Tab-separated table of C-alpha atoms in Angstrom:
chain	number	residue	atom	x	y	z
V	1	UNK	CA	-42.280	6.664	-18.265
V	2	UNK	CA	-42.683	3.038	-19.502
V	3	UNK	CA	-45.095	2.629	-22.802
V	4	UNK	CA	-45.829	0.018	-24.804
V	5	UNK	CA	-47.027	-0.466	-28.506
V	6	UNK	CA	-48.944	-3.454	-30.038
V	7	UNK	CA	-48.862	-1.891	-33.831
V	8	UNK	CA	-51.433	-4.694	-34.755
V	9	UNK	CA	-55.039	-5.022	-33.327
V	10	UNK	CA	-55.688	-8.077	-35.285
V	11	UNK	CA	-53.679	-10.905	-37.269
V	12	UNK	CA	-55.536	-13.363	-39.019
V	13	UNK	CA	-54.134	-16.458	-40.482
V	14	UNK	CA	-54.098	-20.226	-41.056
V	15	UNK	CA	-53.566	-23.061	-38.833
V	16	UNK	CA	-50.105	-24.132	-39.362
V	17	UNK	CA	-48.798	-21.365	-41.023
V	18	UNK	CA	-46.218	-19.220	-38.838
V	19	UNK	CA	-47.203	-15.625	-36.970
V	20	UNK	CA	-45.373	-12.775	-35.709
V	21	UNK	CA	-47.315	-10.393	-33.393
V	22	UNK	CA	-44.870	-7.259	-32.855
V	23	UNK	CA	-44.018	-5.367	-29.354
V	24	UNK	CA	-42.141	-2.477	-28.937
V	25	UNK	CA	-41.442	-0.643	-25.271
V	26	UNK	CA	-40.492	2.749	-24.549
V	27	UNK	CA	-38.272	2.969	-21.377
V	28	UNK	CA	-34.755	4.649	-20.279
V	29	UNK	CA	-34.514	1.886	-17.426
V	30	UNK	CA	-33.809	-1.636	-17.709
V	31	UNK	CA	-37.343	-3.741	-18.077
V	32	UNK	CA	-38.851	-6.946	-17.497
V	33	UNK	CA	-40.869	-8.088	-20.133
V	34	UNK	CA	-43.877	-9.891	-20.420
V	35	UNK	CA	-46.664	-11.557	-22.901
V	36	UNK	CA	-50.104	-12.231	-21.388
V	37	UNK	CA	-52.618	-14.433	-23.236
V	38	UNK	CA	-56.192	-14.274	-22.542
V	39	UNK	CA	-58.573	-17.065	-24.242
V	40	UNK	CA	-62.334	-16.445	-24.984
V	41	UNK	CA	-64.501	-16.303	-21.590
V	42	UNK	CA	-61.121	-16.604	-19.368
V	43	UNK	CA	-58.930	-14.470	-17.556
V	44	UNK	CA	-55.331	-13.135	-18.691
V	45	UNK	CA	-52.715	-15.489	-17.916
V	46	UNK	CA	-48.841	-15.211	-18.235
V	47	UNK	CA	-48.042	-16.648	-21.904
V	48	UNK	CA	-43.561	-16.262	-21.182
V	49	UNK	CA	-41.430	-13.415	-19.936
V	50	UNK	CA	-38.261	-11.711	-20.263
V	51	UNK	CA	-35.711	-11.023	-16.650
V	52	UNK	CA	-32.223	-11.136	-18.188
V	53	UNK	CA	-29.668	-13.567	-19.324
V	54	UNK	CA	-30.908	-15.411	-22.855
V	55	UNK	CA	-32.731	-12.938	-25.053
V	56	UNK	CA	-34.935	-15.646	-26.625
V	57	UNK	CA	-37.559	-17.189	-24.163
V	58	UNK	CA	-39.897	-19.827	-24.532
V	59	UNK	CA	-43.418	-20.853	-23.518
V	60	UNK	CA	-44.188	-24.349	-23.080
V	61	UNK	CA	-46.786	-24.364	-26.064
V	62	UNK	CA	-44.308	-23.524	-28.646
V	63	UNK	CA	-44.311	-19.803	-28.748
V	64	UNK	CA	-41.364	-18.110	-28.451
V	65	UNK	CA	-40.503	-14.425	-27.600
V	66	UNK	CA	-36.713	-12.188	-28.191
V	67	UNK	CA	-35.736	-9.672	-26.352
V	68	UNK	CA	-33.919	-6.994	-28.669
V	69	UNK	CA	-32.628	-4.111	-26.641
V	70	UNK	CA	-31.361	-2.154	-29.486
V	71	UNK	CA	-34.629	-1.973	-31.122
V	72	UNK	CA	-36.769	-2.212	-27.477
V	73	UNK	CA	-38.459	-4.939	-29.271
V	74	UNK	CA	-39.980	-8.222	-27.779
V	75	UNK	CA	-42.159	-9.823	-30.577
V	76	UNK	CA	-43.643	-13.281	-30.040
V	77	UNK	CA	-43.396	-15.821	-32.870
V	78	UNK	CA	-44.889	-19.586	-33.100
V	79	UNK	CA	-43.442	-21.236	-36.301
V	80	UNK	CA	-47.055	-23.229	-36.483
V	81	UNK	CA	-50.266	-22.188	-35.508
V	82	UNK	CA	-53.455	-24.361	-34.234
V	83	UNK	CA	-56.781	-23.411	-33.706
V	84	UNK	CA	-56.778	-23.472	-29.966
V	85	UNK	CA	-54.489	-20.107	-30.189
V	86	UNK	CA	-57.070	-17.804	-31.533
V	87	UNK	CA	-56.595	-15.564	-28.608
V	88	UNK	CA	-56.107	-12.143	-27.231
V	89	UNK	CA	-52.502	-11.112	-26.482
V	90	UNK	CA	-50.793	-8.976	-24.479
V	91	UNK	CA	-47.479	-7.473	-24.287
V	92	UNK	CA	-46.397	-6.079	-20.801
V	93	UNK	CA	-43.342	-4.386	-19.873
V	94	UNK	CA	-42.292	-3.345	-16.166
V	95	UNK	CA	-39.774	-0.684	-15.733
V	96	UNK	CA	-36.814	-1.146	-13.067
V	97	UNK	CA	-35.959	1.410	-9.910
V	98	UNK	CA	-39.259	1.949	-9.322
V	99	UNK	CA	-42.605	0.065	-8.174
V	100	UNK	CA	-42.438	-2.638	-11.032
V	101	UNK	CA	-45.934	-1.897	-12.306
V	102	UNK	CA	-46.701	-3.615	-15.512
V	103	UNK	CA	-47.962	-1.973	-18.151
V	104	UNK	CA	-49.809	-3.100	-20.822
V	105	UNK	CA	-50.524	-2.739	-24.472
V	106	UNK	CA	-53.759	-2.824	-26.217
V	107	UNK	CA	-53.557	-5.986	-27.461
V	108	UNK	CA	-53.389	-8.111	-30.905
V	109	UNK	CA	-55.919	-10.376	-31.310
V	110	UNK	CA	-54.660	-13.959	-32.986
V	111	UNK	CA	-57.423	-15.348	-35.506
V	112	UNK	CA	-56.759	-18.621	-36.730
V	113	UNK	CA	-58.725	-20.325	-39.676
V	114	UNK	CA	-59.067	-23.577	-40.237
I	1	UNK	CA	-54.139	-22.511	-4.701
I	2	UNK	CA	-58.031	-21.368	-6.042
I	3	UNK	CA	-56.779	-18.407	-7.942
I	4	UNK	CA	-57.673	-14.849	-7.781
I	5	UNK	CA	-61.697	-14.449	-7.504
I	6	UNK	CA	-63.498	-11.459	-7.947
I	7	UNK	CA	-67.075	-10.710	-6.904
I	8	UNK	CA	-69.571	-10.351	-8.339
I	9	UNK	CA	-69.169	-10.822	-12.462
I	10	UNK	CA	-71.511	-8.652	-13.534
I	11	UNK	CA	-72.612	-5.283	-12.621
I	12	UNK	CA	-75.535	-2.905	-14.044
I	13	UNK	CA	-76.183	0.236	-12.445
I	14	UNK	CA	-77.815	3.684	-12.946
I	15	UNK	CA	-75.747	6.471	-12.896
I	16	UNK	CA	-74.896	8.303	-9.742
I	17	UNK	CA	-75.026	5.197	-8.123
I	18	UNK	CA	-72.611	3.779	-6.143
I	19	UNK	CA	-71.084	0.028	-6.312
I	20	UNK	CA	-68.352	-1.862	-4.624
I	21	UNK	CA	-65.796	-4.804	-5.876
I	22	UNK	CA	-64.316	-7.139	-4.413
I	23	UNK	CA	-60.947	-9.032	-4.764
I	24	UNK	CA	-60.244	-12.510	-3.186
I	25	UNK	CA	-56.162	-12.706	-3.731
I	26	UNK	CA	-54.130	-15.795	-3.424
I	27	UNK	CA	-53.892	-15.798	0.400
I	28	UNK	CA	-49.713	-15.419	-0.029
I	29	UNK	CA	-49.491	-13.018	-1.897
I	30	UNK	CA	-48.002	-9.419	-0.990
I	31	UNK	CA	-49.027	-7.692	-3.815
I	32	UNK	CA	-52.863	-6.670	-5.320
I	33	UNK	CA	-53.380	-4.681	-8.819
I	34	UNK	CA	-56.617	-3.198	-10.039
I	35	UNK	CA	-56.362	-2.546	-13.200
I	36	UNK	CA	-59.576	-1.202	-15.936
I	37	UNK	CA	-59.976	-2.761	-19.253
I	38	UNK	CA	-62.176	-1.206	-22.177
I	39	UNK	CA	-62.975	-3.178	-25.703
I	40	UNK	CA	-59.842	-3.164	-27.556
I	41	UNK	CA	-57.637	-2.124	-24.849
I	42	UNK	CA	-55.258	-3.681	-23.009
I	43	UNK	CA	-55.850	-3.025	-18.993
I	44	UNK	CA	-54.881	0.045	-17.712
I	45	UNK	CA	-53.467	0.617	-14.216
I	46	UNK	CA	-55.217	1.919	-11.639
I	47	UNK	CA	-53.719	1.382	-7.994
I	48	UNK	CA	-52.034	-0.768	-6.772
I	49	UNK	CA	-51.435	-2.676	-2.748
I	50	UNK	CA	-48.240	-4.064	-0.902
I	51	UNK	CA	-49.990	-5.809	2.086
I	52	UNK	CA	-52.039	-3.393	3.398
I	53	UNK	CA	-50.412	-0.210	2.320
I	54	UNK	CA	-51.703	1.694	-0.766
I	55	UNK	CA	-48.281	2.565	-2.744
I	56	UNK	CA	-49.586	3.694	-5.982
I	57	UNK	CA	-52.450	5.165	-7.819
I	58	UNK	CA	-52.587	6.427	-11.224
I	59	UNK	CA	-53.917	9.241	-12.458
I	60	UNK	CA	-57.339	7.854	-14.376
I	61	UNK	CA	-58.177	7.430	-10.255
I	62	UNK	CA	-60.394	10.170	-9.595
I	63	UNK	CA	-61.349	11.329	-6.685
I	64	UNK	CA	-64.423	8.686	-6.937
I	65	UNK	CA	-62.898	6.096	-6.667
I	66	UNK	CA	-61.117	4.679	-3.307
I	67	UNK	CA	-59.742	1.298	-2.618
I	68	UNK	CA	-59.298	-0.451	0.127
I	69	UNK	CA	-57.277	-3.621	1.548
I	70	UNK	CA	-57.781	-4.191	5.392
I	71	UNK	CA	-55.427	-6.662	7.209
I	72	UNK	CA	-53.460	-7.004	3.663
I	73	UNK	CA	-56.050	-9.755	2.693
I	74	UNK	CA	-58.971	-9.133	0.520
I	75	UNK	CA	-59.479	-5.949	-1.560
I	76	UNK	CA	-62.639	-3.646	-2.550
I	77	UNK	CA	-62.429	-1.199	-5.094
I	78	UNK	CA	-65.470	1.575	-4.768
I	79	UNK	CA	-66.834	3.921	-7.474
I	80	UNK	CA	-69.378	6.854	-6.240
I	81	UNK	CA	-71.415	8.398	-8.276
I	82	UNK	CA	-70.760	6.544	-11.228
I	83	UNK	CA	-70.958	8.238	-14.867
I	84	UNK	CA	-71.232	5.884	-18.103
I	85	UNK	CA	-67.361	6.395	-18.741
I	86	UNK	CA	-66.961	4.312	-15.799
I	87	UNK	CA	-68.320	0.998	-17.840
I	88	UNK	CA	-65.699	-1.337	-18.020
I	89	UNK	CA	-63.809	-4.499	-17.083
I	90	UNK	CA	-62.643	-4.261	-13.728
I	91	UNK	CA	-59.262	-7.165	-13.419
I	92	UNK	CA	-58.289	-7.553	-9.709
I	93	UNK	CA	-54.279	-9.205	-9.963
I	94	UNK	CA	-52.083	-10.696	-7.147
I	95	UNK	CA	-48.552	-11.523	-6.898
I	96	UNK	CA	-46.029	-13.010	-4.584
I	97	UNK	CA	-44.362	-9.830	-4.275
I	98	UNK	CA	-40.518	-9.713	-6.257
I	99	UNK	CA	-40.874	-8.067	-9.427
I	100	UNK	CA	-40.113	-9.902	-12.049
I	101	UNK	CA	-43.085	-12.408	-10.832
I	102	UNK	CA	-46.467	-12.703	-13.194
I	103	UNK	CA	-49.345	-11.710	-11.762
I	104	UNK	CA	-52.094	-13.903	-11.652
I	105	UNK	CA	-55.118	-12.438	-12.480
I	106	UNK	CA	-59.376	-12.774	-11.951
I	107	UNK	CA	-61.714	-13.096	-14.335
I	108	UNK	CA	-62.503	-9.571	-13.666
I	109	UNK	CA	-65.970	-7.840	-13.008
I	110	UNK	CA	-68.233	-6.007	-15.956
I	111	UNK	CA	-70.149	-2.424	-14.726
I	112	UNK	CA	-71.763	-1.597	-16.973
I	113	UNK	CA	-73.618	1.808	-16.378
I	114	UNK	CA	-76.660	3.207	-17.729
């Protein structure tokens, strides 16, 4: 069965500086992978995701995510931070030959300081 | 498109009480999701809809709770007899139907049970 671990419940840092929030995924199957991103007072929405082809995938607001099979890693990384992405975020991962369920980890949430 | 809506926001009940949810989808979509979310957790599957048929339910779905999507449209999610475990975010999700699509999510509903 599909898993997924967000190692770090909260990463604080400063606007501009560069942040890693890690994702690892437990599955035998080939996956699709997903980050969600939900901002204070709003619903989740879908930050980038992961089908096949190119391992590294972008989101149109600079973050970036790579797929890394051998390591069943997906970590997201923006090389500059603003204050507008202190956020929740979410790491999803939906296992193949079956019902394509996502499931989700617990989240990391993003605090950026002025 | 007017996104996913869920009805009503807010919930606060007694226990052994019974309450009902609803779930507005995007009217194209094939697929619905409820899913539960506690503080510092990510959401947590709990059945899930492919028109009108019921395909999957996970195992935190006890026997109080039933769901329901008539004519493959809109969806209610029921609790009886709720207990004060049951207080949590309640996220209603659609999608188009292939897998690898995001789901688009509500802003969810809050029980919160006394």
């Amino acid at each position: 069965a599909q898993s997924v671990t967000q190692l770090d419940s909260q990463v604080p840092v400063f606007e501009e500086a560069p942040v890693e929030l890690r994702c690892n995924y437990s599955s035998s199957v080939s996956v699709y992978l997903f980050w969600y991103v939900q901002y204070p007072n709003q619903g989740l929405q879908l930050l980038l995701k992961y089908l096949s082809g190119s391992t590294l995938v972008e989101s149109i607001n600079g973050f970036e995510a790579e797929f890394n099979k051998s390591q069943t890693s997906f970590h997201l990384r923006k090389p500059s931070v603003h204050i507008s992405d202190t956020a929740e975020y979410f790491c999803a991962v939906s296992e193949g030959g079956g019902s394509y369920i996502p499931t989700f980890g617990r989240g990391t949430s993003l605090i950026v300081h002025p | 498109d007017t996104g996913v809506s869920q009805d009503p926001r807010h919930k606060i009940t007694k226990r052994g009480q019974n309450v009902t949810f609803r779930c507005d989808p995007i009217s194209e979509h094939n697929r619905l999701y409820w899913y539960r979310q506690t503080l510092g957790q990510g959401p947590e599957f709990l059945t899930y809809f492919q028109n009108e048929a019921q395909l999957e339910k996970s195992r935190l779905l006890s026997d109080r709770f039933s769901a329901e999507r008539p004519k493959g449209s809109f969806s209610t999610l029921e609790i009886q007899r709720t207990e004060q475990g049951d207080s949590a975010m309640y996220l209603c999700a659609s999608s188009p139907g292939q897998p690898s699509e995001k789901l688009f999510f509500g802003s969810g509903t809050q029980l919160s049970v006394l």
